[in-house]
Amino acid sequence: MKKKLALGLAAFGMVAGLGATTAQAQSVCSVWLVENSRFMGVPFGMFHPDRSFVQGSTNARNNVNTVDLPVNVGVIKCGKDVILYDNGWNATDYHKMTGTGHWSPLSKQIAQIGIDAKDVSKIIIGHGHWDHAGSLDEFPNAMLYVQKEELKGIEWALNYPGHERIRAVNTSPGGCSRTPACGYTPKTVDQIYGKVLRGMAVIVDGDMEIMPGVKIHAAHRAHTAGSQLLEVNTAIGKLMFGSDAYSSWEAIRDWEVANVQQTDSVQQFLAYEKCYKVTGGFQNCVAAHEPLSYSDKYPLTKNSWVGMNGGRLAEITLAPGETSRKPK
Amino acid sequence: MHALTQNTTPARRLSVLKNMGIGVVAAALAATALYAGLRELRKAPAPELPAAMEMGHADRPALTADQERYAHALWKVHDQVRTAAVRMSFLGLSYKMGEIKKTELATRVEPISREFNSAAAEVEKLAPPQSFEALHAEYLSAVRNYEKASADMRAAKGDSDDHLIAAQTLSERAATTLLKVGETLWPGEHKPN
């Protein structure tokens, strides 16, 4: 019996040791969150249906009429590699007048944390919508990672042979809000194509480890056809970035859908589950549009400050030896 | 309180008590009315904001009737241009993903070229108000760039992607112009996604 126990402990020790070795091989990354812009006064129910505004309600879940939604971009530094998860958008100043505040070019925003746009080596887009994949031209040296399914999904919708509403884009008669080809502007699609054309893109088909400790997880139809998550190893444990599959951190916590666009709710919940499984809960799930971002109410992002044009930044975690970029 | 109980007759005491009672009732009624008023104020519906104001457009000057007519007319062409532009990018992607060959790419870009030709003709027919003449010229130049880009894509042959790169550079420039013009003519064209 004692012998069996000893063998068992030895085996456990070997497995634990193996785990430690694997963990050592993984990069430990520093992570910041940058608010590329803020969509002002968005009706809460449009974003988070279970939190729809009810006139006169005293229930805290239903008495908020509109919310300001940040557009969050993840800045991940693993050794010398600088990775962006999503890249916000970059149009003209005119865009600022269309219900958006606190916008600045992402390249200038990341300069605030001492990162040069030229040093960005990889950009993983959680999906291809204009507000998440719209600054690719600011990062000429970055390799783009996009899901094949995302590209196929848009093309399928644009060429759908049946009812015209399925292939509607926002200029179509009646416009579009959530139909499959919505949200992909000519400029965004052209920039993705430009990266592919110049050999600066990896078209990902499913899951992919892009470096030790940094892994893409496919989350198809969790927001768009080819949504993808990003797992990152850090000193505070695993983080999981979700773009709009994780639009709302509160929704992940409460198991509710959010920002339904081309979303299959089951797939969105499975994407939530992926965060719980990989990170051990909901605290380390990084949401793209969480209204509580940069506050104590979303603890992961509370170590924050206000940067250029009122856009906020958060220092989430630092790798050993990395110095803080937060202004004193 | 001491004077009331020690130095008054029972009749006067009753009268004073009666007056106090009336006072208490009056105060209670006033308090009730105040409470009800405050409650109603809290329940009062929030003023309905116009959609434009909710989305932060309130400080934009309204378009004049002529500008509005032009924006409406161009929107119809813009729909055609925008969709054709995205389709063209996807054809390039299909080629790069190995799904179609260059010969098929050229064949499939051809109808898109025709769409750009027809869009350019439509734009030329429009008479912009004086205040939008520069904008009109910009939009037309964007459509012309798309025309050239589609011609470049059709010209792509052999192993070189030079024509495709030239085409993509032109189309990206055109797409940037589309955004710029769109933000003046059709604010809110792009919704939070």
Short mmCIF file of C-alpha atoms in Angstrom, two decimals:
data_model
loop_
_atom_site.label_atom_id
_atom_site.label_comp_id
_atom_site.label_asym_id
_atom_site.label_seq_id
_atom_site.Cartn_x
_atom_site.Cartn_y
_atom_site.Cartn_z
CA MET A 1 0.00 0.00 0.00
CA LYS A 2 2.78 2.35 1.00
CA LYS A 3 4.62 1.42 -2.18
CA LYS A 4 1.54 2.21 -4.30
CA LEU A 5 1.12 5.54 -2.54
CA ALA A 6 4.77 6.39 -3.09
CA LEU A 7 4.47 5.51 -6.76
CA GLY A 8 1.31 7.59 -7.02
CA LEU A 9 3.03 10.58 -5.40
CA ALA A 10 6.03 10.17 -7.66
CA ALA A 11 3.76 10.09 -10.70
CA PHE A 12 1.93 13.16 -9.44
CA GLY A 13 5.26 14.87 -8.87
CA MET A 14 6.33 14.04 -12.41
CA VAL A 15 3.09 15.39 -13.86
CA ALA A 16 3.34 18.52 -11.71
CA GLY A 17 6.97 18.91 -12.71
CA LEU A 18 6.04 18.49 -16.36
CA GLY A 19 3.38 21.15 -15.91
CA ALA A 20 5.91 23.49 -14.36
CA THR A 21 8.30 22.90 -17.25
CA THR A 22 5.54 23.62 -19.76
CA ALA A 23 4.59 26.75 -17.86
CA GLN A 24 8.22 27.90 -17.87
CA ALA A 25 8.38 27.46 -21.61
CA GLN A 26 5.40 29.73 -22.08
CA SER A 27 5.92 33.45 -22.50
CA VAL A 28 4.78 35.55 -19.58
CA CYS A 29 3.33 38.64 -21.16
CA SER A 30 2.59 42.20 -20.07
CA VAL A 31 -0.87 43.44 -20.93
CA TRP A 32 -2.45 46.87 -21.29
CA LEU A 33 -5.89 47.87 -22.42
CA VAL A 34 -6.38 50.97 -24.55
CA GLU A 35 -9.67 52.74 -25.16
CA ASN A 36 -9.50 53.61 -28.83
CA SER A 37 -12.79 55.52 -28.68
CA ARG A 38 -16.12 55.57 -26.91
CA PHE A 39 -19.57 55.19 -28.47
CA MET A 40 -21.68 57.66 -26.55
CA GLY A 41 -25.27 57.28 -25.46
CA VAL A 42 -26.01 53.85 -26.88
CA PRO A 43 -29.40 52.48 -25.71
CA PHE A 44 -28.48 49.82 -23.14
CA GLY A 45 -31.05 47.33 -24.42
CA MET A 46 -29.57 47.50 -27.91
CA PHE A 47 -26.30 46.25 -26.44
CA HIS A 48 -27.42 44.03 -23.58
CA PRO A 49 -31.02 42.89 -24.12
CA ASP A 50 -31.50 41.51 -20.60
CA ARG A 51 -30.66 44.97 -19.27
CA SER A 52 -33.24 46.79 -21.39
CA PHE A 53 -34.47 50.07 -19.95
CA VAL A 54 -37.89 49.93 -18.31
CA GLN A 55 -39.41 53.34 -17.68
CA GLY A 56 -39.87 53.93 -13.95
CA SER A 57 -38.14 50.73 -12.93
CA THR A 58 -36.28 50.81 -9.64
CA ASN A 59 -34.48 47.59 -10.50
CA ALA A 60 -30.82 48.44 -11.03
CA ARG A 61 -30.71 45.98 -13.93
CA ASN A 62 -33.35 47.83 -15.89
CA ASN A 63 -33.18 51.49 -14.93
CA VAL A 64 -30.25 52.52 -17.09
CA ASN A 65 -31.37 54.11 -20.33
CA THR A 66 -28.16 54.62 -22.28
CA VAL A 67 -24.54 53.63 -21.82
CA ASP A 68 -21.20 54.79 -23.17
CA LEU A 69 -19.35 51.87 -24.70
CA PRO A 70 -15.55 51.89 -24.85
CA VAL A 71 -13.84 50.34 -27.85
CA ASN A 72 -11.07 48.41 -26.11
CA VAL A 73 -7.88 47.20 -27.75
CA GLY A 74 -5.52 44.76 -26.06
CA VAL A 75 -1.80 45.54 -26.15
CA ILE A 76 0.23 42.45 -25.30
CA LYS A 77 3.99 42.40 -24.95
CA CYS A 78 5.64 39.01 -24.78
CA GLY A 79 9.41 39.44 -24.74
CA LYS A 80 10.15 41.58 -27.77
CA ASP A 81 6.93 40.68 -29.53
CA VAL A 82 4.17 43.27 -29.39
CA ILE A 83 0.74 41.93 -30.23
CA LEU A 84 -2.49 43.85 -30.66
CA TYR A 85 -5.77 42.13 -30.08
CA ASP A 86 -8.15 44.12 -32.29
CA ASN A 87 -7.06 47.50 -33.56
CA GLY A 88 -9.98 49.85 -33.23
CA TRP A 89 -10.65 52.10 -36.16
CA ASN A 90 -9.13 55.01 -37.94
CA ALA A 91 -11.11 57.15 -40.27
CA THR A 92 -11.30 60.87 -40.44
CA ASP A 93 -12.17 63.53 -37.93
CA TYR A 94 -15.67 63.43 -39.34
CA HIS A 95 -16.16 60.11 -37.66
CA LYS A 96 -15.83 61.74 -34.27
CA MET A 97 -19.03 63.61 -34.94
CA THR A 98 -21.13 60.51 -35.33
CA GLY A 99 -21.70 59.60 -31.75
CA THR A 100 -18.15 58.85 -30.83
CA GLY A 101 -15.96 60.42 -28.22
CA HIS A 102 -12.36 60.23 -27.08
CA TRP A 103 -11.04 58.82 -30.33
CA SER A 104 -7.37 59.09 -31.24
CA PRO A 105 -5.28 57.13 -33.74
CA LEU A 106 -4.29 53.86 -32.09
CA SER A 107 -0.64 54.30 -33.06
CA LYS A 108 -0.54 57.52 -30.99
CA GLN A 109 -2.42 55.93 -28.13
CA ILE A 110 0.04 53.08 -27.77
CA ALA A 111 2.91 55.56 -27.93
CA GLN A 112 1.62 56.71 -24.53
CA ILE A 113 2.78 53.38 -23.13
CA GLY A 114 6.09 53.59 -24.94
CA ILE A 115 5.22 51.32 -27.84
CA ASP A 116 6.10 52.32 -31.38
CA ALA A 117 3.62 51.30 -34.08
CA LYS A 118 6.52 49.98 -36.14
CA ASP A 119 7.29 47.47 -33.38
CA VAL A 120 3.87 45.84 -33.46
CA SER A 121 4.62 42.39 -34.84
CA LYS A 122 1.20 40.73 -34.78
CA ILE A 123 -2.42 41.81 -34.91
CA ILE A 124 -5.11 39.31 -34.03
CA ILE A 125 -8.56 40.54 -34.98
CA GLY A 126 -11.37 39.09 -32.89
CA HIS A 127 -13.54 39.71 -35.95
CA GLY A 128 -13.54 41.93 -39.01
CA HIS A 129 -16.04 44.64 -38.13
CA TRP A 130 -14.96 48.20 -38.92
CA ASP A 131 -14.53 49.23 -35.29
CA HIS A 132 -12.21 46.30 -34.50
CA ALA A 133 -10.17 45.90 -37.67
CA GLY A 134 -10.03 49.46 -38.89
CA SER A 135 -6.47 50.63 -38.20
CA LEU A 136 -4.42 48.04 -40.01
CA ASP A 137 -2.65 50.65 -42.12
CA GLU A 138 -1.09 52.15 -39.00
CA PHE A 139 0.90 48.97 -38.37
CA PRO A 140 2.81 48.19 -41.55
CA ASN A 141 5.09 45.56 -39.99
CA ALA A 142 2.39 43.59 -38.24
CA MET A 143 1.30 40.15 -39.37
CA LEU A 144 -2.49 39.93 -39.37
CA TYR A 145 -4.27 36.85 -38.00
CA VAL A 146 -7.83 36.44 -39.27
CA GLN A 147 -10.10 33.40 -39.32
CA LYS A 148 -10.80 31.91 -42.73
CA GLU A 149 -14.39 31.47 -41.60
CA GLU A 150 -14.71 35.23 -41.09
CA LEU A 151 -13.77 35.93 -44.69
CA LYS A 152 -15.94 33.15 -46.02
CA GLY A 153 -18.87 34.30 -43.90
CA ILE A 154 -18.89 37.83 -45.28
CA GLU A 155 -18.51 36.64 -48.85
CA TRP A 156 -21.30 34.12 -48.43
CA ALA A 157 -23.63 36.80 -47.18
CA LEU A 158 -22.74 39.28 -49.91
CA ASN A 159 -23.43 36.72 -52.59
CA TYR A 160 -26.48 35.13 -51.04
CA PRO A 161 -28.83 34.26 -53.88
CA GLY A 162 -32.15 34.51 -52.06
CA HIS A 163 -33.78 37.38 -50.27
CA GLU A 164 -31.92 40.66 -50.71
CA ARG A 165 -32.10 41.45 -47.01
CA ILE A 166 -29.67 38.60 -46.26
CA ARG A 167 -26.98 40.29 -48.31
CA ALA A 168 -27.88 43.78 -47.15
CA VAL A 169 -25.12 46.17 -46.28
CA ASN A 170 -25.75 49.40 -44.47
CA THR A 171 -26.30 51.40 -47.63
CA SER A 172 -28.94 48.99 -48.88
CA PRO A 173 -32.51 50.29 -48.92
CA GLY A 174 -33.67 50.06 -45.35
CA GLY A 175 -30.10 49.79 -44.16
CA CYS A 176 -28.94 46.96 -41.98
CA SER A 177 -28.22 46.63 -38.33
CA ARG A 178 -27.46 43.02 -37.67
CA THR A 179 -27.72 41.14 -40.97
CA PRO A 180 -24.70 39.01 -41.93
CA ALA A 181 -22.80 41.47 -44.13
CA CYS A 182 -23.27 44.42 -41.79
CA GLY A 183 -20.32 46.14 -40.24
CA TYR A 184 -17.77 45.49 -42.96
CA THR A 185 -16.90 48.76 -44.68
CA PRO A 186 -15.06 48.77 -48.01
CA LYS A 187 -12.01 50.27 -46.30
CA THR A 188 -11.80 47.63 -43.59
CA VAL A 189 -12.23 44.75 -46.03
CA ASP A 190 -9.73 46.34 -48.39
CA GLN A 191 -7.14 46.67 -45.65
CA ILE A 192 -7.55 43.02 -44.68
CA TYR A 193 -7.16 42.11 -48.34
CA GLY A 194 -4.12 44.40 -48.58
CA LYS A 195 -2.41 42.50 -45.77
CA VAL A 196 -3.21 39.15 -47.38
CA LEU A 197 -2.01 40.40 -50.77
CA ARG A 198 1.34 41.53 -49.39
CA GLY A 199 1.97 38.28 -47.53
CA MET A 200 1.37 39.99 -44.19
CA ALA A 201 -1.50 37.82 -43.05
CA VAL A 202 -2.10 34.38 -41.64
CA ILE A 203 -5.50 33.01 -42.47
CA VAL A 204 -6.29 30.87 -39.48
CA ASP A 205 -8.51 27.83 -39.76
CA GLY A 206 -9.59 26.99 -36.21
CA ASP A 207 -7.27 27.10 -33.18
CA MET A 208 -3.62 28.09 -33.42
CA GLU A 209 -0.81 28.65 -30.95
CA ILE A 210 1.04 31.67 -32.30
CA MET A 211 3.79 31.52 -29.69
CA PRO A 212 4.23 29.61 -26.46
CA GLY A 213 1.51 30.78 -24.07
CA VAL A 214 -0.40 32.77 -26.69
CA LYS A 215 -3.15 30.84 -28.40
CA ILE A 216 -5.99 31.67 -30.76
CA HIS A 217 -9.26 29.86 -30.05
CA ALA A 218 -11.86 29.80 -32.80
CA ALA A 219 -15.26 31.03 -31.58
CA HIS A 220 -17.19 30.90 -34.82
CA ARG A 221 -20.58 32.60 -34.73
CA ALA A 222 -20.01 33.80 -31.15
CA HIS A 223 -20.38 37.27 -32.67
CA THR A 224 -19.58 36.94 -36.36
CA ALA A 225 -18.95 33.98 -38.65
CA GLY A 226 -15.28 33.79 -37.81
CA SER A 227 -14.86 35.27 -34.34
CA GLN A 228 -11.72 34.28 -32.50
CA LEU A 229 -10.50 34.56 -28.89
CA LEU A 230 -6.95 34.99 -27.66
CA GLU A 231 -5.49 33.23 -24.63
CA VAL A 232 -2.49 34.96 -23.08
CA ASN A 233 -0.26 33.73 -20.29
CA THR A 234 0.57 36.37 -17.69
CA ALA A 235 1.86 36.74 -14.15
CA ILE A 236 -1.73 36.95 -12.87
CA GLY A 237 -2.77 33.80 -14.68
CA LYS A 238 -4.31 33.24 -18.05
CA LEU A 239 -6.24 36.06 -19.68
CA MET A 240 -8.76 35.50 -22.44
CA PHE A 241 -9.51 38.28 -24.91
CA GLY A 242 -12.82 37.96 -26.68
CA SER A 243 -13.46 41.05 -28.81
CA ASP A 244 -17.22 41.23 -29.36
CA ALA A 245 -17.82 37.62 -28.43
CA TYR A 246 -17.04 39.14 -25.03
CA SER A 247 -18.64 42.51 -25.62
CA SER A 248 -19.84 42.79 -22.03
CA TRP A 249 -17.94 41.50 -19.02
CA GLU A 250 -21.11 41.68 -16.93
CA ALA A 251 -22.84 39.47 -19.48
CA ILE A 252 -20.07 36.88 -19.17
CA ARG A 253 -20.42 37.01 -15.39
CA ASP A 254 -24.22 36.73 -15.54
CA TRP A 255 -24.43 34.36 -18.53
CA GLU A 256 -26.38 36.68 -20.77
CA VAL A 257 -26.01 37.48 -24.44
CA ALA A 258 -24.61 40.86 -25.43
CA ASN A 259 -24.09 42.80 -28.63
CA VAL A 260 -25.98 40.35 -30.76
CA GLN A 261 -24.95 40.88 -34.38
CA GLN A 262 -24.31 37.76 -36.41
CA THR A 263 -24.37 35.91 -33.14
CA ASP A 264 -25.47 32.39 -32.33
CA SER A 265 -26.26 32.66 -28.62
CA VAL A 266 -25.15 29.08 -27.97
CA GLN A 267 -21.77 29.84 -29.52
CA GLN A 268 -21.48 33.02 -27.48
CA PHE A 269 -22.10 31.03 -24.29
CA LEU A 270 -19.54 28.43 -25.39
CA ALA A 271 -17.07 31.28 -25.88
CA TYR A 272 -17.85 32.42 -22.32
CA GLU A 273 -17.33 28.88 -21.12
CA LYS A 274 -13.93 28.83 -22.81
CA CYS A 275 -12.88 31.76 -20.65
CA TYR A 276 -14.14 30.09 -17.48
CA LYS A 277 -12.29 26.89 -18.39
CA VAL A 278 -9.00 28.46 -19.43
CA THR A 279 -8.77 31.24 -16.84
CA GLY A 280 -10.69 29.62 -13.98
CA GLY A 281 -13.58 32.10 -13.87
CA PHE A 282 -14.88 35.32 -15.35
CA GLN A 283 -12.50 37.82 -13.75
CA ASN A 284 -9.81 37.46 -16.41
CA CYS A 285 -12.10 37.64 -19.42
CA VAL A 286 -11.24 40.78 -21.36
CA ALA A 287 -14.29 42.45 -22.86
CA ALA A 288 -14.32 44.79 -25.84
CA HIS A 289 -17.15 47.17 -24.94
CA GLU A 290 -17.75 46.72 -21.22
CA PRO A 291 -19.21 50.02 -19.91
CA LEU A 292 -17.57 49.39 -16.51
CA SER A 293 -14.10 49.24 -18.06
CA TYR A 294 -11.37 51.27 -16.35
CA SER A 295 -13.21 51.26 -13.02
CA ASP A 296 -13.16 49.27 -9.78
CA LYS A 297 -16.35 47.58 -10.90
CA TYR A 298 -14.38 45.68 -13.55
CA PRO A 299 -11.43 44.82 -11.33
CA LEU A 300 -9.10 43.55 -14.07
CA THR A 301 -9.10 47.02 -15.63
CA LYS A 302 -9.12 49.19 -12.51
CA ASN A 303 -5.43 50.19 -12.64
CA SER A 304 -6.26 52.90 -15.14
CA TRP A 305 -5.64 56.47 -16.12
CA VAL A 306 -6.84 59.00 -18.65
CA GLY A 307 -4.74 59.63 -21.72
CA MET A 308 -4.94 61.73 -24.87
CA ASN A 309 -8.30 63.14 -25.83
CA GLY A 310 -9.83 61.60 -22.71
CA GLY A 311 -9.26 58.03 -23.90
CA ARG A 312 -8.50 55.72 -20.98
CA LEU A 313 -5.78 53.13 -20.55
CA ALA A 314 -5.28 50.32 -18.05
CA GLU A 315 -2.18 48.46 -17.03
CA ILE A 316 -3.49 44.98 -16.40
CA THR A 317 -0.35 43.02 -15.61
CA LEU A 318 3.40 43.26 -16.03
CA ALA A 319 5.80 40.47 -16.89
CA PRO A 320 8.75 40.02 -14.53
CA GLY A 321 11.30 42.76 -15.24
CA GLU A 322 8.85 44.94 -17.14
CA THR A 323 8.51 48.50 -15.89
CA SER A 324 5.20 50.23 -15.37
CA ARG A 325 4.01 52.54 -18.11
CA LYS A 326 1.40 54.20 -15.94
CA PRO A 327 2.21 57.86 -15.39
CA LYS A 328 3.25 58.64 -11.80
CA MET B 1 -45.49 72.17 27.35
CA HIS B 2 -45.22 72.91 31.08
CA ALA B 3 -47.53 76.04 30.80
CA LEU B 4 -50.20 74.05 28.98
CA THR B 5 -50.54 71.44 31.65
CA GLN B 6 -50.10 73.60 34.77
CA ASN B 7 -51.73 77.04 34.13
CA THR B 8 -54.84 76.53 31.91
CA THR B 9 -58.50 75.62 32.40
CA PRO B 10 -59.88 72.35 30.92
CA ALA B 11 -61.90 74.32 28.22
CA ARG B 12 -58.84 76.27 27.13
CA ARG B 13 -56.79 73.12 27.23
CA LEU B 14 -59.35 71.45 24.93
CA SER B 15 -59.28 74.41 22.52
CA VAL B 16 -55.49 74.44 22.40
CA LEU B 17 -55.45 70.69 21.83
CA LYS B 18 -58.04 71.07 19.05
CA ASN B 19 -55.91 73.73 17.33
CA MET B 20 -52.83 71.55 17.68
CA GLY B 21 -54.75 68.64 16.17
CA ILE B 22 -55.79 70.73 13.20
CA GLY B 23 -52.18 71.84 12.80
CA VAL B 24 -50.92 68.27 12.90
CA VAL B 25 -53.48 67.17 10.31
CA ALA B 26 -52.61 70.11 8.07
CA ALA B 27 -48.89 69.34 8.39
CA ALA B 28 -49.56 65.67 7.60
CA LEU B 29 -51.59 66.63 4.53
CA ALA B 30 -48.84 68.98 3.35
CA ALA B 31 -46.21 66.28 3.87
CA THR B 32 -48.36 63.77 1.96
CA ALA B 33 -48.83 66.23 -0.89
CA LEU B 34 -45.08 66.95 -0.97
CA TYR B 35 -44.24 63.23 -0.95
CA ALA B 36 -46.75 62.52 -3.73
CA GLY B 37 -45.37 65.41 -5.76
CA LEU B 38 -41.80 64.22 -5.40
CA ARG B 39 -42.85 60.67 -6.25
CA GLU B 40 -44.57 61.85 -9.41
CA LEU B 41 -41.52 63.87 -10.33
CA ARG B 42 -39.38 60.77 -9.98
CA LYS B 43 -41.82 58.76 -12.09
CA ALA B 44 -42.09 61.41 -14.79
CA PRO B 45 -40.90 59.99 -18.10
CA ALA B 46 -37.47 61.09 -19.20
CA PRO B 47 -37.74 63.56 -22.07
CA GLU B 48 -37.58 61.76 -25.39
CA LEU B 49 -34.35 62.64 -27.12
CA PRO B 50 -34.30 62.77 -30.86
CA ALA B 51 -32.35 59.84 -32.25
CA ALA B 52 -29.71 62.18 -33.64
CA MET B 53 -29.12 63.69 -30.23
CA GLU B 54 -28.85 60.30 -28.58
CA MET B 55 -26.11 59.40 -30.96
CA GLY B 56 -24.30 62.67 -30.42
CA HIS B 57 -25.21 64.49 -33.64
CA ALA B 58 -26.92 67.37 -31.93
CA ASP B 59 -24.23 69.89 -32.76
CA ARG B 60 -24.22 69.16 -36.48
CA PRO B 61 -25.85 71.80 -38.63
CA ALA B 62 -28.86 70.50 -40.55
CA LEU B 63 -28.51 70.04 -44.30
CA THR B 64 -30.35 72.48 -46.52
CA ALA B 65 -33.11 71.13 -48.76
CA ASP B 66 -30.76 71.13 -51.78
CA GLN B 67 -28.02 69.37 -49.83
CA GLU B 68 -30.55 66.84 -48.55
CA ARG B 69 -31.75 66.09 -52.07
CA TYR B 70 -28.18 65.59 -53.26
CA ALA B 71 -27.32 63.35 -50.30
CA HIS B 72 -30.39 61.24 -51.02
CA ALA B 73 -29.59 60.90 -54.71
CA LEU B 74 -25.94 60.03 -54.10
CA TRP B 75 -26.90 57.47 -51.44
CA LYS B 76 -28.50 55.32 -54.14
CA VAL B 77 -25.26 55.28 -56.12
CA HIS B 78 -23.22 54.84 -52.95
CA ASP B 79 -25.05 51.59 -52.22
CA GLN B 80 -23.99 50.21 -55.58
CA VAL B 81 -20.39 51.46 -55.20
CA ARG B 82 -19.96 50.18 -51.67
CA THR B 83 -21.20 46.68 -52.44
CA ALA B 84 -19.14 46.45 -55.63
CA ALA B 85 -16.04 47.60 -53.74
CA VAL B 86 -16.39 44.93 -51.06
CA ARG B 87 -17.06 42.26 -53.71
CA MET B 88 -13.92 43.30 -55.55
CA SER B 89 -11.80 42.95 -52.41
CA PHE B 90 -13.27 39.51 -51.84
CA LEU B 91 -12.43 38.40 -55.32
CA GLY B 92 -8.84 39.37 -54.60
CA LEU B 93 -9.01 37.42 -51.36
CA SER B 94 -10.43 34.38 -53.15
CA TYR B 95 -7.51 34.50 -55.54
CA LYS B 96 -4.96 34.82 -52.75
CA MET B 97 -6.61 31.98 -50.87
CA GLY B 98 -6.16 29.79 -53.91
CA GLU B 99 -9.85 29.40 -54.65
CA ILE B 100 -9.78 30.99 -58.09
CA LYS B 101 -7.12 31.51 -60.74
CA LYS B 102 -6.16 34.84 -62.29
CA THR B 103 -8.16 34.14 -65.43
CA GLU B 104 -11.30 33.58 -63.38
CA LEU B 105 -10.46 36.63 -61.30
CA ALA B 106 -10.42 38.76 -64.45
CA THR B 107 -13.71 37.31 -65.65
CA ARG B 108 -15.41 37.87 -62.33
CA VAL B 109 -14.10 41.42 -61.91
CA GLU B 110 -15.52 42.41 -65.29
CA PRO B 111 -19.14 42.92 -64.16
CA ILE B 112 -17.83 44.84 -61.16
CA SER B 113 -15.97 47.14 -63.55
CA ARG B 114 -19.23 47.76 -65.36
CA GLU B 115 -20.91 48.62 -62.08
CA PHE B 116 -18.23 51.21 -61.36
CA ASN B 117 -18.61 52.60 -64.91
CA SER B 118 -22.32 52.95 -64.47
CA ALA B 119 -21.91 54.45 -60.98
CA ALA B 120 -19.48 57.04 -62.34
CA ALA B 121 -21.99 57.96 -65.07
CA GLU B 122 -24.73 58.30 -62.45
CA VAL B 123 -22.58 60.53 -60.26
CA GLU B 124 -21.72 62.73 -63.22
CA LYS B 125 -25.41 63.27 -63.90
CA LEU B 126 -25.99 64.66 -60.41
CA ALA B 127 -25.99 68.40 -59.94
CA PRO B 128 -24.61 69.15 -56.48
CA PRO B 129 -25.45 72.36 -54.67
CA GLN B 130 -22.55 74.79 -54.74
CA SER B 131 -21.65 73.97 -51.14
CA PHE B 132 -21.15 70.31 -52.07
CA GLU B 133 -19.24 70.74 -55.32
CA ALA B 134 -15.89 69.82 -53.77
CA LEU B 135 -17.45 66.83 -52.06
CA HIS B 136 -19.05 65.75 -55.31
CA ALA B 137 -15.69 65.96 -57.10
CA GLU B 138 -14.09 63.89 -54.35
CA TYR B 139 -16.74 61.21 -54.58
CA LEU B 140 -16.42 61.06 -58.36
CA SER B 141 -12.64 60.73 -58.07
CA ALA B 142 -13.17 57.81 -55.68
CA VAL B 143 -15.42 56.03 -58.16
CA ARG B 144 -12.87 56.71 -60.90
CA ASN B 145 -10.19 55.15 -58.70
CA TYR B 146 -12.37 52.10 -58.29
CA GLU B 147 -12.76 51.92 -62.06
CA LYS B 148 -8.99 52.04 -62.50
CA ALA B 149 -8.49 49.50 -59.72
CA SER B 150 -10.86 47.05 -61.34
CA ALA B 151 -9.08 47.51 -64.68
CA ASP B 152 -5.76 46.81 -62.94
CA MET B 153 -7.17 43.65 -61.38
CA ARG B 154 -8.33 42.42 -64.76
CA ALA B 155 -4.86 43.05 -66.15
CA ALA B 156 -3.17 40.81 -63.57
CA LYS B 157 -1.41 37.95 -65.33
CA GLY B 158 1.38 35.48 -64.64
CA ASP B 159 2.97 35.10 -61.24
CA SER B 160 3.36 38.76 -60.40
CA ASP B 161 0.93 40.46 -58.07
CA ASP B 162 2.07 43.95 -59.08
CA HIS B 163 -1.23 44.79 -60.80
CA LEU B 164 -3.17 43.56 -57.81
CA ILE B 165 -1.07 45.64 -55.44
CA ALA B 166 -1.56 48.72 -57.60
CA ALA B 167 -5.28 48.02 -57.68
CA GLN B 168 -5.50 47.56 -53.93
CA THR B 169 -3.64 50.81 -53.29
CA LEU B 170 -6.13 52.67 -55.48
CA SER B 171 -9.17 51.00 -53.99
CA GLU B 172 -8.02 51.69 -50.43
CA ARG B 173 -7.63 55.35 -51.34
CA ALA B 174 -11.12 55.33 -52.80
CA ALA B 175 -12.53 53.62 -49.72
CA THR B 176 -11.02 56.32 -47.50
CA THR B 177 -12.73 58.99 -49.58
CA LEU B 178 -16.02 57.13 -49.34
CA LEU B 179 -15.79 57.24 -45.56
CA LYS B 180 -14.95 60.92 -45.54
CA VAL B 181 -17.80 61.89 -47.84
CA GLY B 182 -20.15 59.57 -46.00
CA GLU B 183 -19.49 61.21 -42.69
CA THR B 184 -20.64 64.53 -44.07
CA LEU B 185 -23.62 63.29 -46.05
CA TRP B 186 -24.78 60.30 -44.05
CA PRO B 187 -23.74 60.66 -40.42
CA GLY B 188 -24.27 57.50 -38.47
CA GLU B 189 -23.77 55.36 -41.58
CA HIS B 190 -21.61 53.09 -39.46
CA LYS B 191 -23.21 51.93 -36.27
CA PRO B 192 -21.44 50.42 -33.28
CA ASN B 193 -20.87 46.77 -34.09
#
